[in-house]
Amino acid sequence: MPKINAATVAEHRAQQRAALIQAATDVLVEQGAAAVTPAAVGARAGLARSSFYQYFPSSAALLAAIVEESFTAADAATTRALVDVDEPAARIDVFVRTELALAARGMHRPAKALMQADLPRECLDRVHELHRHHYAPLQEAIALLGADADELTGRLVGGIVQAAMTAVEHGADPDSVADRALALVRHGLTPPTAERSDEPGAAVAHE
């Protein structure tokens, strides 16, 4: 059993539980949801298998805990980054850059593994619910810009962000990827305008 320094029994149990969740998350990312078993997780955390059941009644319960934990830190980081940003276009920029910074730290890998896993239906539904909640600030900013078909536009922008995150997770520079992704997003969210006066024939059209 790993040495844990805690002032109270409650703190000790909280640390043990956190150790199991972290061990399970590592197993999930490396080997998939099927490998998240009491024996594997207990061994990874340095705890006896019997200790596992003091905190979680089953592997499914542990996966449910990972579902919640996997979004908590990302949500908190996004909230902090956006707290003083009001203008919709600026909120989109900050959201995307924050997502890619988190991706560079590997913080999205558990959520991605969960979304690709063969989870119990209630767990999978919860993953998608939390994913929608996490992306709500981006979707709201897009809607405030008045983009046409904002629900579809939001999904398309989300696809760009997901592709950018994958690139970062494979080693690409987060700032460079963010610059390119945001250039595409800004272009896509720019509403069509009337023919510009510097284009051929424009002057005739306005006479």
Coordinates of C-alpha atoms in Angstrom, one line a residue:
M1 CA 0.0 0.0 0.0
P2 CA 1.4 3.4 -0.9
K3 CA 2.3 5.7 2.0
I4 CA -0.3 8.4 2.3
N5 CA 0.1 11.3 4.7
A6 CA -3.3 12.5 5.8
A7 CA -4.5 14.3 8.9
T8 CA -7.8 12.4 9.2
V9 CA -9.3 9.1 8.2
A10 CA -11.6 11.0 5.8
E11 CA -8.7 12.7 4.0
H12 CA -6.9 9.3 3.8
R13 CA -10.0 7.7 2.2
A14 CA -10.3 10.6 -0.2
Q15 CA -6.7 10.2 -1.2
Q16 CA -7.1 6.4 -1.7
R17 CA -10.2 7.0 -3.8
A18 CA -8.4 9.6 -5.9
A19 CA -5.5 7.1 -6.4
L20 CA -7.9 4.5 -7.7
I21 CA -9.5 6.9 -10.1
Q22 CA -6.1 8.1 -11.4
A23 CA -4.9 4.5 -11.8
A24 CA -8.1 3.6 -13.6
T25 CA -7.8 6.6 -15.9
D26 CA -4.3 5.5 -16.8
V27 CA -5.4 2.0 -17.6
L28 CA -8.4 3.4 -19.6
V29 CA -6.2 5.6 -21.7
E30 CA -3.5 3.0 -22.3
Q31 CA -5.6 -0.2 -22.7
G32 CA -9.3 0.7 -23.1
A33 CA -12.4 0.4 -20.9
A34 CA -12.4 -3.4 -20.9
A35 CA -9.1 -3.4 -19.0
V36 CA -10.5 -1.3 -16.1
T37 CA -10.9 -4.2 -13.7
P38 CA -10.7 -4.2 -9.9
A39 CA -7.5 -6.3 -10.1
A40 CA -5.8 -4.2 -12.7
V41 CA -6.7 -0.9 -11.1
G42 CA -5.8 -2.1 -7.6
A43 CA -2.4 -3.3 -8.8
R44 CA -1.8 0.0 -10.6
A45 CA -2.7 2.0 -7.5
G46 CA -0.7 -0.3 -5.2
L47 CA -3.7 -1.5 -3.4
A48 CA -5.1 -4.9 -2.7
R49 CA -8.1 -5.9 -4.9
S50 CA -10.2 -6.1 -1.7
S51 CA -9.4 -2.5 -1.0
F52 CA -11.0 -1.6 -4.4
Y53 CA -14.4 -2.6 -3.2
Q54 CA -14.2 -0.3 -0.2
Y55 CA -14.5 2.6 -2.6
F56 CA -16.4 1.2 -5.7
P57 CA -18.9 -1.6 -5.9
S58 CA -17.9 -2.5 -9.4
S59 CA -15.9 -1.5 -12.5
A60 CA -18.9 0.2 -13.9
A61 CA -19.1 2.4 -10.8
L62 CA -15.5 3.3 -11.2
L63 CA -16.0 4.2 -14.9
A64 CA -18.9 6.4 -13.8
A65 CA -16.6 8.2 -11.5
I66 CA -14.0 8.7 -14.3
V67 CA -16.8 10.1 -16.4
E68 CA -17.4 12.8 -13.9
E69 CA -13.7 13.4 -13.1
S70 CA -12.6 13.6 -16.7
F71 CA -14.6 16.8 -17.4
T72 CA -14.2 18.5 -14.0
A73 CA -10.7 19.9 -14.5
A74 CA -11.4 20.9 -18.1
D75 CA -14.6 22.7 -17.2
A76 CA -12.8 24.6 -14.4
A77 CA -9.9 25.6 -16.7
T78 CA -12.4 26.9 -19.4
T79 CA -14.4 28.8 -16.8
R80 CA -11.3 30.5 -15.4
A81 CA -10.1 31.4 -18.9
L82 CA -13.5 32.9 -20.0
V83 CA -14.4 34.7 -16.7
D84 CA -13.5 38.2 -17.9
V85 CA -14.1 37.7 -21.7
D86 CA -17.5 39.0 -22.9
E87 CA -17.2 39.6 -26.7
P88 CA -18.4 36.5 -28.6
A89 CA -15.5 36.3 -31.1
A90 CA -13.0 36.8 -28.2
R91 CA -14.7 34.0 -26.3
I92 CA -14.3 31.6 -29.2
D93 CA -10.6 32.5 -29.5
V94 CA -10.0 31.9 -25.7
F95 CA -12.1 28.7 -25.7
V96 CA -10.1 27.2 -28.6
R97 CA -6.7 28.1 -27.2
T98 CA -7.7 26.8 -23.8
E99 CA -8.8 23.5 -25.3
L100 CA -5.6 23.1 -27.2
A101 CA -3.5 23.9 -24.1
L102 CA -5.4 21.2 -22.2
A103 CA -4.9 18.8 -25.1
A104 CA -1.1 19.4 -24.9
R105 CA -1.3 18.4 -21.2
G106 CA -3.2 15.2 -22.1
M107 CA -6.2 16.3 -20.1
H108 CA -8.7 15.3 -22.9
R109 CA -7.4 11.7 -23.3
P110 CA -9.7 10.1 -20.7
A111 CA -12.8 11.8 -22.2
K112 CA -11.8 10.7 -25.7
A113 CA -11.2 7.1 -24.5
L114 CA -14.6 7.1 -22.7
M115 CA -16.4 8.3 -25.8
Q116 CA -14.8 5.5 -27.9
A117 CA -15.4 2.8 -25.3
D118 CA -18.1 0.2 -25.0
L119 CA -19.7 1.7 -21.9
P120 CA -23.0 0.9 -20.2
R121 CA -25.6 3.1 -21.8
E122 CA -26.1 5.3 -18.8
C123 CA -22.4 6.0 -18.6
L124 CA -22.2 6.8 -22.3
D125 CA -25.2 9.1 -22.1
R126 CA -23.5 10.9 -19.3
V127 CA -20.3 11.3 -21.2
H128 CA -22.2 12.9 -24.1
E129 CA -24.2 15.1 -21.7
L130 CA -21.0 16.4 -20.1
H131 CA -19.3 16.9 -23.5
R132 CA -22.2 19.1 -24.6
H133 CA -22.0 21.0 -21.3
H134 CA -18.3 21.6 -21.8
Y135 CA -18.8 22.9 -25.3
A136 CA -21.8 25.1 -24.4
P137 CA -19.7 28.3 -24.1
L138 CA -18.4 27.8 -27.7
Q139 CA -21.9 27.1 -29.0
E140 CA -23.3 30.1 -27.2
A141 CA -20.6 32.4 -28.6
I142 CA -21.3 31.2 -32.1
A143 CA -25.0 31.8 -31.7
L144 CA -24.3 35.4 -30.4
L145 CA -22.4 36.1 -33.5
G146 CA -25.6 35.5 -35.5
A147 CA -24.1 32.7 -37.6
D148 CA -26.6 31.1 -40.0
A149 CA -27.8 27.6 -38.9
D150 CA -25.9 28.1 -35.6
E151 CA -26.5 24.5 -34.3
L152 CA -25.0 23.0 -37.5
T153 CA -22.3 25.7 -37.5
G154 CA -21.5 24.8 -33.9
R155 CA -21.0 21.2 -34.7
L156 CA -18.8 22.0 -37.7
V157 CA -16.6 24.4 -35.6
G158 CA -16.5 21.7 -32.9
G159 CA -15.1 19.3 -35.6
I160 CA -12.3 21.8 -36.3
V161 CA -11.5 22.0 -32.6
Q162 CA -11.5 18.2 -32.3
A163 CA -9.1 17.8 -35.3
A164 CA -6.9 20.5 -33.8
M165 CA -6.8 18.7 -30.4
T166 CA -5.8 15.5 -32.2
A167 CA -2.9 17.3 -33.9
V168 CA -1.7 18.7 -30.6
E169 CA -2.0 15.3 -28.9
H170 CA 0.3 13.9 -31.7
G171 CA 2.9 16.5 -31.0
A172 CA 2.0 19.6 -33.0
D173 CA 2.7 23.0 -31.4
P174 CA -0.5 24.2 -29.7
D175 CA -0.1 27.8 -30.6
S176 CA 0.6 27.1 -34.3
V177 CA -2.4 24.8 -34.4
A178 CA -4.6 27.3 -32.6
D179 CA -3.6 30.1 -35.1
R180 CA -4.5 27.9 -38.1
A181 CA -7.7 26.5 -36.5
L182 CA -8.9 30.0 -35.5
A183 CA -8.2 31.4 -39.0
L184 CA -10.5 28.7 -40.4
V185 CA -13.1 29.3 -37.8
R186 CA -13.1 33.1 -38.2
H187 CA -13.4 32.8 -42.0
G188 CA -16.2 30.3 -41.6
L189 CA -18.1 32.6 -39.2
T190 CA -17.7 35.7 -41.2
P191 CA -21.2 36.5 -42.6
P192 CA -21.4 36.9 -46.4
T193 CA -21.3 40.6 -47.4
A194 CA -22.4 42.5 -50.4
E195 CA -20.0 42.7 -53.3
R196 CA -17.0 44.8 -52.2
S197 CA -16.3 48.1 -53.9
D198 CA -12.8 47.1 -54.9
E199 CA -14.0 44.1 -57.0
P200 CA -14.4 44.4 -60.8
G201 CA -17.8 45.7 -61.7
A202 CA -18.7 46.9 -58.2
A203 CA -18.6 50.5 -59.1
V204 CA -21.0 50.0 -62.0
A205 CA -23.4 48.1 -59.7
H206 CA -23.6 51.1 -57.3
E207 CA -24.1 53.8 -59.9

